[in-house]
Tab-separated table of C-alpha atoms in Angstrom:
chain	number	residue	atom	x	y	z
A	1	MET	CA	0.000	0.000	0.000
A	2	THR	CA	1.236	3.501	-0.844
A	3	ALA	CA	2.375	5.484	2.198
A	4	PRO	CA	-0.394	7.776	3.556
A	5	PHE	CA	-0.204	11.520	3.276
A	6	ASP	CA	0.198	13.927	6.189
A	7	SER	CA	-0.809	17.571	6.528
A	8	GLU	CA	2.560	18.706	5.124
A	9	ASP	CA	2.369	16.605	1.954
A	10	LYS	CA	1.332	18.309	-1.272
A	11	CYS	CA	-1.649	16.057	-1.950
A	12	LEU	CA	-4.285	18.545	-3.157
A	13	TRP	CA	-4.782	20.028	-6.601
A	14	LEU	CA	-5.058	23.772	-6.022
A	15	ALA	CA	-7.536	24.279	-8.867
A	16	SER	CA	-9.967	21.658	-7.563
A	17	SER	CA	-9.745	22.603	-3.892
A	18	CYS	CA	-9.110	26.334	-3.536
A	19	GLN	CA	-10.049	28.459	-6.496
A	20	ASP	CA	-13.827	28.322	-6.139
A	21	LEU	CA	-13.620	29.159	-2.435
A	22	ILE	CA	-11.219	32.061	-3.074
A	23	ALA	CA	-13.361	33.440	-5.896
A	24	LEU	CA	-16.448	33.249	-3.709
A	25	CYS	CA	-14.743	35.163	-0.889
A	26	LEU	CA	-13.362	37.805	-3.254
A	27	ARG	CA	-16.892	38.473	-4.491
A	28	ARG	CA	-17.733	39.153	-0.831
A	29	ASP	CA	-14.984	41.838	-0.719
A	30	ALA	CA	-12.377	39.692	1.032
A	31	ASP	CA	-8.715	40.661	0.642
A	32	LEU	CA	-6.651	38.123	-1.329
A	33	ASN	CA	-3.455	38.687	0.661
A	34	ARG	CA	-5.278	38.127	3.933
A	35	LEU	CA	-6.931	35.001	2.526
A	36	LEU	CA	-3.522	33.554	1.631
A	37	SER	CA	-1.839	34.679	4.865
A	38	GLY	CA	-0.196	31.782	6.731
A	39	THR	CA	-0.364	29.509	3.693
A	40	ARG	CA	2.307	28.692	1.144
A	41	ILE	CA	-0.050	29.648	-1.668
A	42	PHE	CA	0.924	32.711	-3.694
A	43	PRO	CA	-1.304	34.678	-6.102
A	44	ALA	CA	0.843	33.487	-9.032
A	45	ASN	CA	0.060	29.862	-8.111
A	46	LEU	CA	-3.632	30.385	-8.812
A	47	ALA	CA	-2.947	30.552	-12.553
A	48	VAL	CA	-0.733	27.443	-12.669
A	49	GLU	CA	-2.471	24.358	-14.015
A	50	HIS	CA	-2.041	21.239	-11.851
A	51	HIS	CA	-0.284	23.117	-9.026
A	52	ARG	CA	-0.352	21.035	-5.850
A	53	ILE	CA	-0.608	22.282	-2.271
A	54	ALA	CA	-0.334	20.766	1.188
A	55	ALA	CA	-3.414	19.944	3.237
A	56	ARG	CA	-2.171	22.336	5.940
A	57	ASP	CA	-2.283	25.234	3.467
A	58	TRP	CA	-5.810	24.348	2.353
A	59	LEU	CA	-6.995	24.206	5.969
A	60	ASN	CA	-5.326	27.541	6.782
A	61	LEU	CA	-7.041	29.018	3.732
A	62	VAL	CA	-10.406	27.708	4.943
A	63	ARG	CA	-9.771	29.261	8.350
A	64	ASN	CA	-8.925	32.641	6.759
A	65	CYS	CA	-11.975	32.511	4.498
A	66	ARG	CA	-14.296	31.782	7.389
A	67	ARG	CA	-12.839	34.721	9.320
A	68	GLN	CA	-13.180	37.180	6.433
A	69	VAL	CA	-16.558	35.897	5.258
A	70	PRO	CA	-18.275	34.856	8.530
A	71	VAL	CA	-21.504	33.455	7.078
A	72	ASP	CA	-23.192	30.188	8.036
A	73	ASP	CA	-23.552	28.915	4.483
A	74	LEU	CA	-19.993	29.341	3.147
A	75	ALA	CA	-19.468	25.569	2.792
A	76	PHE	CA	-22.814	25.188	1.005
A	77	MET	CA	-22.050	28.001	-1.448
A	78	THR	CA	-18.556	26.629	-2.087
A	79	ALA	CA	-19.998	23.223	-2.986
A	80	ASP	CA	-22.491	24.840	-5.405
A	81	ALA	CA	-19.655	26.760	-7.074
A	82	MET	CA	-17.522	23.625	-7.380
A	83	LEU	CA	-20.358	21.630	-8.963
A	84	ALA	CA	-20.973	24.429	-11.476
A	85	ASN	CA	-17.268	24.764	-12.387
A	86	ARG	CA	-16.778	23.239	-15.844
A	87	ASP	CA	-13.016	23.028	-15.217
A	88	HIS	CA	-13.407	20.768	-12.168
A	89	ALA	CA	-12.741	17.446	-13.914
A	90	PHE	CA	-13.541	15.245	-10.896
A	91	LEU	CA	-16.983	16.727	-10.242
A	92	GLN	CA	-17.796	17.021	-13.938
A	93	MET	CA	-16.972	13.330	-14.278
A	94	LEU	CA	-19.432	12.467	-11.502
A	95	GLN	CA	-22.203	14.429	-13.206
A	96	CYS	CA	-21.673	12.495	-16.459
A	97	ALA	CA	-22.185	9.132	-14.729
A	98	PRO	CA	-25.096	6.899	-15.807
A	99	ASP	CA	-26.661	7.031	-12.326
A	100	LEU	CA	-25.943	7.850	-8.688
A	101	GLY	CA	-24.588	4.384	-7.921
A	102	SER	CA	-22.014	4.689	-10.710
A	103	ALA	CA	-21.118	8.210	-9.567
A	104	LEU	CA	-20.514	7.059	-5.979
A	105	ARG	CA	-18.306	4.196	-7.138
A	106	ALA	CA	-16.296	6.647	-9.261
A	107	TRP	CA	-16.117	9.037	-6.267
A	108	HIS	CA	-14.648	6.266	-4.142
A	109	ARG	CA	-12.204	5.247	-6.890
A	110	HIS	CA	-10.809	8.737	-7.616
A	111	ARG	CA	-11.409	10.616	-4.337
A	112	ALA	CA	-7.859	10.146	-3.053
A	113	GLY	CA	-6.527	12.394	-5.807
A	114	PHE	CA	-9.093	15.194	-5.581
A	115	LEU	CA	-11.102	15.211	-2.333
A	116	PRO	CA	-8.828	13.280	0.039
A	117	LEU	CA	-9.434	15.051	3.357
A	118	MET	CA	-12.644	13.200	4.201
A	119	GLN	CA	-12.855	9.417	4.477
A	120	VAL	CA	-16.186	8.221	3.048
A	121	SER	CA	-17.026	4.636	4.067
A	122	PRO	CA	-20.106	2.884	2.621
A	123	ALA	CA	-22.298	0.590	4.729
A	124	GLY	CA	-25.460	-1.036	3.398
A	125	SER	CA	-28.682	-2.185	5.045
A	126	ASP	CA	-31.845	-3.710	3.616
A	127	ARG	CA	-33.290	-0.204	3.183
A	128	ASP	CA	-30.546	2.225	2.191
A	129	LEU	CA	-26.863	2.904	1.653
A	130	SER	CA	-25.079	4.793	4.422
A	131	LEU	CA	-21.964	6.847	3.723
A	132	HIS	CA	-20.012	7.401	6.955
A	133	LEU	CA	-17.758	10.481	6.983
A	134	ARG	CA	-14.572	10.724	9.045
A	135	PRO	CA	-11.570	13.076	8.723
A	136	ALA	CA	-8.741	11.427	6.782
A	137	ILE	CA	-6.218	13.578	8.682
A	138	GLY	CA	-6.461	16.076	11.535
A	139	LEU	CA	-8.487	18.996	10.156
A	140	GLN	CA	-7.137	21.674	12.504
A	141	GLY	CA	-10.548	22.791	13.747
A	142	GLN	CA	-12.144	22.891	10.287
A	143	ASP	CA	-14.004	19.584	10.686
A	144	ALA	CA	-17.495	21.083	10.475
A	145	PHE	CA	-16.696	23.050	7.296
A	146	ILE	CA	-15.101	20.060	5.506
A	147	THR	CA	-17.991	17.796	6.565
A	148	GLU	CA	-20.623	20.278	5.376
A	149	LEU	CA	-18.724	20.775	2.108
A	150	THR	CA	-18.580	17.010	1.467
A	151	VAL	CA	-22.247	16.468	2.329
A	152	SER	CA	-23.214	19.455	0.166
A	153	LEU	CA	-21.344	17.984	-2.807
A	154	LEU	CA	-23.139	14.660	-2.373
A	155	ILE	CA	-26.586	16.229	-2.002
A	156	GLY	CA	-25.887	18.736	-4.781
A	157	LEU	CA	-24.990	15.882	-7.113
A	158	VAL	CA	-28.366	14.276	-6.408
A	159	ARG	CA	-30.323	17.517	-6.743
A	160	HIS	CA	-28.653	18.565	-10.001
A	161	GLN	CA	-29.054	15.197	-11.696
A	162	LEU	CA	-32.265	13.760	-10.231
A	163	ASP	CA	-34.715	16.650	-10.592
A	164	ASP	CA	-34.107	18.031	-7.100
A	165	ALA	CA	-35.035	14.699	-5.490
A	166	THR	CA	-34.052	14.626	-1.812
A	167	SER	CA	-36.943	12.634	-0.311
A	168	GLY	CA	-34.798	9.490	-0.186
A	169	ILE	CA	-31.848	11.161	1.571
A	170	GLY	CA	-31.121	11.610	5.267
A	171	VAL	CA	-28.194	13.347	6.965
A	172	GLU	CA	-26.910	12.835	10.510
A	173	LEU	CA	-24.240	15.141	11.947
A	174	THR	CA	-22.168	14.869	15.100
A	175	THR	CA	-22.302	18.622	15.754
A	176	GLN	CA	-24.719	20.158	18.230
A	177	ARG	CA	-27.967	21.467	16.811
A	178	PRO	CA	-27.479	25.167	15.985
A	179	ALA	CA	-30.015	27.796	16.972
A	180	ASP	CA	-30.795	28.474	13.288
A	181	ILE	CA	-30.879	25.586	10.812
A	182	GLU	CA	-32.412	27.547	7.932
A	183	SER	CA	-29.184	27.316	5.896
A	184	TYR	CA	-29.401	23.518	5.952
A	185	ARG	CA	-33.041	23.557	4.853
A	186	LEU	CA	-32.343	26.104	2.125
A	187	HIS	CA	-29.317	24.396	0.564
A	188	TRP	CA	-29.981	20.725	1.273
A	189	ARG	CA	-33.802	20.809	1.105
A	190	ILE	CA	-33.809	18.466	4.097
A	191	GLU	CA	-33.412	18.889	7.841
A	192	PRO	CA	-30.453	16.935	9.237
A	193	SER	CA	-30.326	15.231	12.610
A	194	PHE	CA	-27.706	16.538	15.038
A	195	ASP	CA	-25.760	15.116	18.013
A	196	ALA	CA	-25.341	11.827	16.141
A	197	PRO	CA	-22.487	9.403	16.987
A	198	VAL	CA	-21.141	9.578	13.416
A	199	ASN	CA	-21.503	11.868	10.415
A	200	ARG	CA	-23.370	10.011	7.717
A	201	VAL	CA	-25.532	10.403	4.625
A	202	ARG	CA	-28.288	7.833	4.043
A	203	ILE	CA	-29.456	7.220	0.464
A	204	ALA	CA	-32.497	5.077	-0.359
A	205	TYR	CA	-31.612	2.299	-2.786
A	206	PRO	CA	-34.063	3.359	-5.559
A	207	LEU	CA	-32.171	6.662	-5.937
A	208	LEU	CA	-28.972	4.777	-6.781
A	209	PHE	CA	-30.428	3.414	-10.004
A	210	ARG	CA	-32.314	6.417	-11.363
A	211	PRO	CA	-30.644	7.683	-14.602
A	212	PHE	CA	-28.806	10.992	-14.325
A	213	ALA	CA	-30.139	13.890	-16.358
A	214	GLY	CA	-26.628	14.736	-17.575
A	215	SER	CA	-25.517	11.170	-18.255
A	216	ASP	CA	-22.896	10.894	-21.006
A	217	ALA	CA	-21.201	7.500	-21.132
A	218	GLN	CA	-18.461	8.573	-23.542
A	219	ARG	CA	-17.520	11.695	-21.591
A	220	PHE	CA	-17.729	9.746	-18.312
A	221	ALA	CA	-15.151	7.259	-19.616
A	222	GLN	CA	-12.922	9.999	-21.062
A	223	LEU	CA	-12.870	12.011	-17.846
A	224	GLN	CA	-12.109	8.927	-15.753
A	225	ALA	CA	-9.185	8.086	-18.060
A	226	GLY	CA	-7.895	11.645	-17.703
A	227	LEU	CA	-8.151	11.518	-13.914
A	228	ARG	CA	-6.296	8.205	-13.795
A	229	ALA	CA	-3.492	9.668	-15.898
A	230	LEU	CA	-3.343	12.788	-13.737
A	231	CYS	CA	-3.075	10.761	-10.529
A	232	ARG	CA	-0.625	8.193	-11.863
A	233	HIS	CA	2.384	10.358	-11.090
A	234	SER	CA	1.483	11.081	-7.460
A	235	GLY	CA	-0.352	7.878	-6.603
A	236	ARG	CA	-3.681	7.491	-4.845
A	237	ARG	CA	-2.592	8.294	-1.326
A	238	ILE	CA	-5.006	8.287	1.569
A	239	GLY	CA	-4.723	10.263	4.797
A	240	LEU	CA	-2.843	9.051	7.854
A	241	LEU	CA	-5.960	8.584	10.011
A	242	GLU	CA	-7.791	6.772	7.216
A	243	PHE	CA	-4.765	4.511	6.713
A	244	LEU	CA	-4.749	3.569	10.397
A	245	ARG	CA	-8.524	3.057	10.590
A	246	ARG	CA	-8.385	0.668	7.648
A	247	ARG	CA	-5.604	-1.334	9.282
A	248	MET	CA	-7.425	-1.407	12.627
A	249	ARG	CA	-10.707	-2.547	11.107
A	250	ARG	CA	-9.001	-5.242	9.049
A	251	ALA	CA	-7.339	-6.602	12.212
A	252	LEU	CA	-10.588	-6.989	14.206
A	253	PRO	CA	-11.500	-8.919	16.296
A	254	GLN	CA	-7.807	-8.662	17.175
A	255	LEU	CA	-6.644	-5.196	18.226
A	256	LEU	CA	-3.864	-3.711	16.121
A	257	GLY	CA	-1.117	-2.718	18.534
A	258	LEU	CA	0.601	0.646	18.439
A	259	GLU	CA	3.958	-0.910	17.544
A	260	GLN	CA	2.377	-2.950	14.731
A	261	ALA	CA	0.781	0.168	13.259
A	262	ALA	CA	4.011	2.102	13.608
A	263	ALA	CA	5.941	-0.653	11.821
A	264	ALA	CA	3.528	-0.403	8.875
A	265	LEU	CA	4.500	3.278	8.660
A	266	SER	CA	8.233	2.567	9.103
A	267	MET	CA	8.460	4.528	12.344
A	268	SER	CA	8.676	3.888	16.075
A	269	GLY	CA	5.683	3.724	18.374
A	270	SER	CA	6.723	6.929	20.137
A	271	SER	CA	7.025	8.744	16.790
A	272	LEU	CA	3.529	7.612	15.811
A	273	LYS	CA	2.139	8.832	19.146
A	274	ARG	CA	3.706	12.248	18.584
A	275	LEU	CA	2.396	12.372	15.025
A	276	LEU	CA	-1.135	11.511	16.094
A	277	LYS	CA	-0.980	14.234	18.743
A	278	GLN	CA	-0.377	16.733	15.928
A	279	HIS	CA	-3.578	15.428	14.321
A	280	GLY	CA	-5.513	15.966	17.551
A	281	VAL	CA	-6.205	12.313	18.340
A	282	SER	CA	-4.658	9.472	20.332
A	283	TYR	CA	-4.134	5.899	19.175
A	284	GLY	CA	-6.692	4.625	21.686
A	285	GLU	CA	-9.271	7.145	20.462
A	286	LEU	CA	-8.791	5.916	16.908
A	287	ILE	CA	-9.412	2.316	17.978
A	288	ASP	CA	-12.573	3.436	19.793
A	289	GLU	CA	-13.697	5.259	16.619
A	290	VAL	CA	-13.271	2.125	14.513
A	291	ARG	CA	-15.038	-0.130	16.992
A	292	SER	CA	-17.834	2.388	17.578
A	293	GLU	CA	-18.540	2.905	13.879
A	294	LEU	CA	-18.517	-0.815	13.135
A	295	ALA	CA	-20.763	-1.521	16.136
A	296	TRP	CA	-23.203	1.149	14.967
A	297	THR	CA	-23.284	-0.365	11.470
A	298	LEU	CA	-23.743	-3.934	12.664
A	299	LEU	CA	-26.472	-3.028	15.147
A	300	ARG	CA	-28.461	-0.500	13.137
A	301	GLU	CA	-27.853	-1.577	9.557
A	302	GLN	CA	-27.242	-5.323	9.841
A	303	ARG	CA	-29.333	-5.919	12.998
A	304	TRP	CA	-26.784	-8.141	14.691
A	305	SER	CA	-27.305	-9.254	18.289
A	306	ASN	CA	-25.199	-7.784	21.084
A	307	PRO	CA	-23.230	-11.016	21.713
A	308	ARG	CA	-22.401	-11.321	18.018
A	309	VAL	CA	-21.228	-7.702	17.788
A	310	ALA	CA	-19.166	-8.104	20.964
A	311	GLU	CA	-17.384	-11.111	19.474
A	312	ARG	CA	-16.774	-9.302	16.157
A	313	LEU	CA	-15.198	-6.325	17.968
A	314	GLY	CA	-12.966	-8.481	20.149
A	315	TYR	CA	-14.714	-8.100	23.507
A	316	ALA	CA	-14.587	-10.962	25.984
A	317	ASN	CA	-18.310	-10.739	26.716
A	318	GLU	CA	-21.490	-8.789	25.993
A	319	HIS	CA	-21.284	-6.825	29.248
A	320	ASN	CA	-17.938	-5.278	28.328
A	321	PHE	CA	-19.250	-4.358	24.893
A	322	ARG	CA	-22.413	-2.727	26.278
A	323	ARG	CA	-20.361	-0.675	28.720
A	324	ALA	CA	-17.981	0.451	25.963
A	325	PHE	CA	-20.842	1.321	23.608
A	326	LYS	CA	-22.492	3.507	26.226
A	327	ARG	CA	-19.159	5.249	26.823
A	328	TRP	CA	-18.818	5.949	23.071
A	329	THR	CA	-22.348	7.103	22.358
A	330	GLY	CA	-23.987	7.937	25.687
A	331	ARG	CA	-26.692	5.369	25.061
A	332	PRO	CA	-27.099	1.551	25.289
A	333	PRO	CA	-26.952	-0.576	22.124
A	334	SER	CA	-30.707	-1.190	22.272
A	335	ALA	CA	-31.336	2.534	21.707
A	336	VAL	CA	-29.861	2.520	18.200
A	337	LEU	CA	-31.514	-0.581	16.796
A	338	ALA	CA	-33.358	0.162	13.572
A	339	PRO	CA	-37.138	-0.170	13.744
């Protein structure tokens, strides 16, 4: 597996990550120099095709934009601008897909080269497809913005291509319910649930197979070929936290030890602990995340029994699992069972 990227690695295409946000802020009378302050992005870079930037610079830019344009719907407006940008090859490719299912598979296949900061993990039930969203690296306090941007891109893709259909979509967010949720209703045309244990988007299965209005099989194939060629040089790298979560989940019901994980990254355990601290998370917290998300999926989506889930997660007995689940979510496993 290719080594994961860190916040200092130049893993983002500037054109596909920054330019729409910058243009949006400039139309709101923001100052370009202040927007780029603290980043290693220079005005001349904005005109360079295929210029790459580090995740840290993108996150600093987001922070500056939110300070200069302090509106609640900045992430929503950025997503709309990105979807409308004819030069954004990744998003244009998605809109040429035959249907939503094909678009989501292409998203998963090419995301590492163009939208790598958010890990999107699918989980199916007998009713819908759930897309769980987790930061691929530490997002330096910009978690809510990146989550809202990713969800807005997903919902915008559905709305643009399926005649504004959102009746088969649900959104659950880990953030506290804000005093005013009008921005969510206005841009998403749905009301999300808040204080959830995991960020996720639920999509009813029938929506996955409805033909896209802008479907173009030839252009879809051409754009995918172009994206593969563009990413071939840099590789499809995933974020450090996503890399570790994948390893941890694959190891279950055994727990992946710190030294084992560090060896996979060619570093010492103490170095990995220091690195994770820079990302705002501990190794134990990551393991809890992986176990919690899998437990949630198995209970709510697959309707497994508590003893079966406990065994799958590596707990000695059901009692230990129930206690851990309540610590993770603040509720017993029975409270999240699907009706």
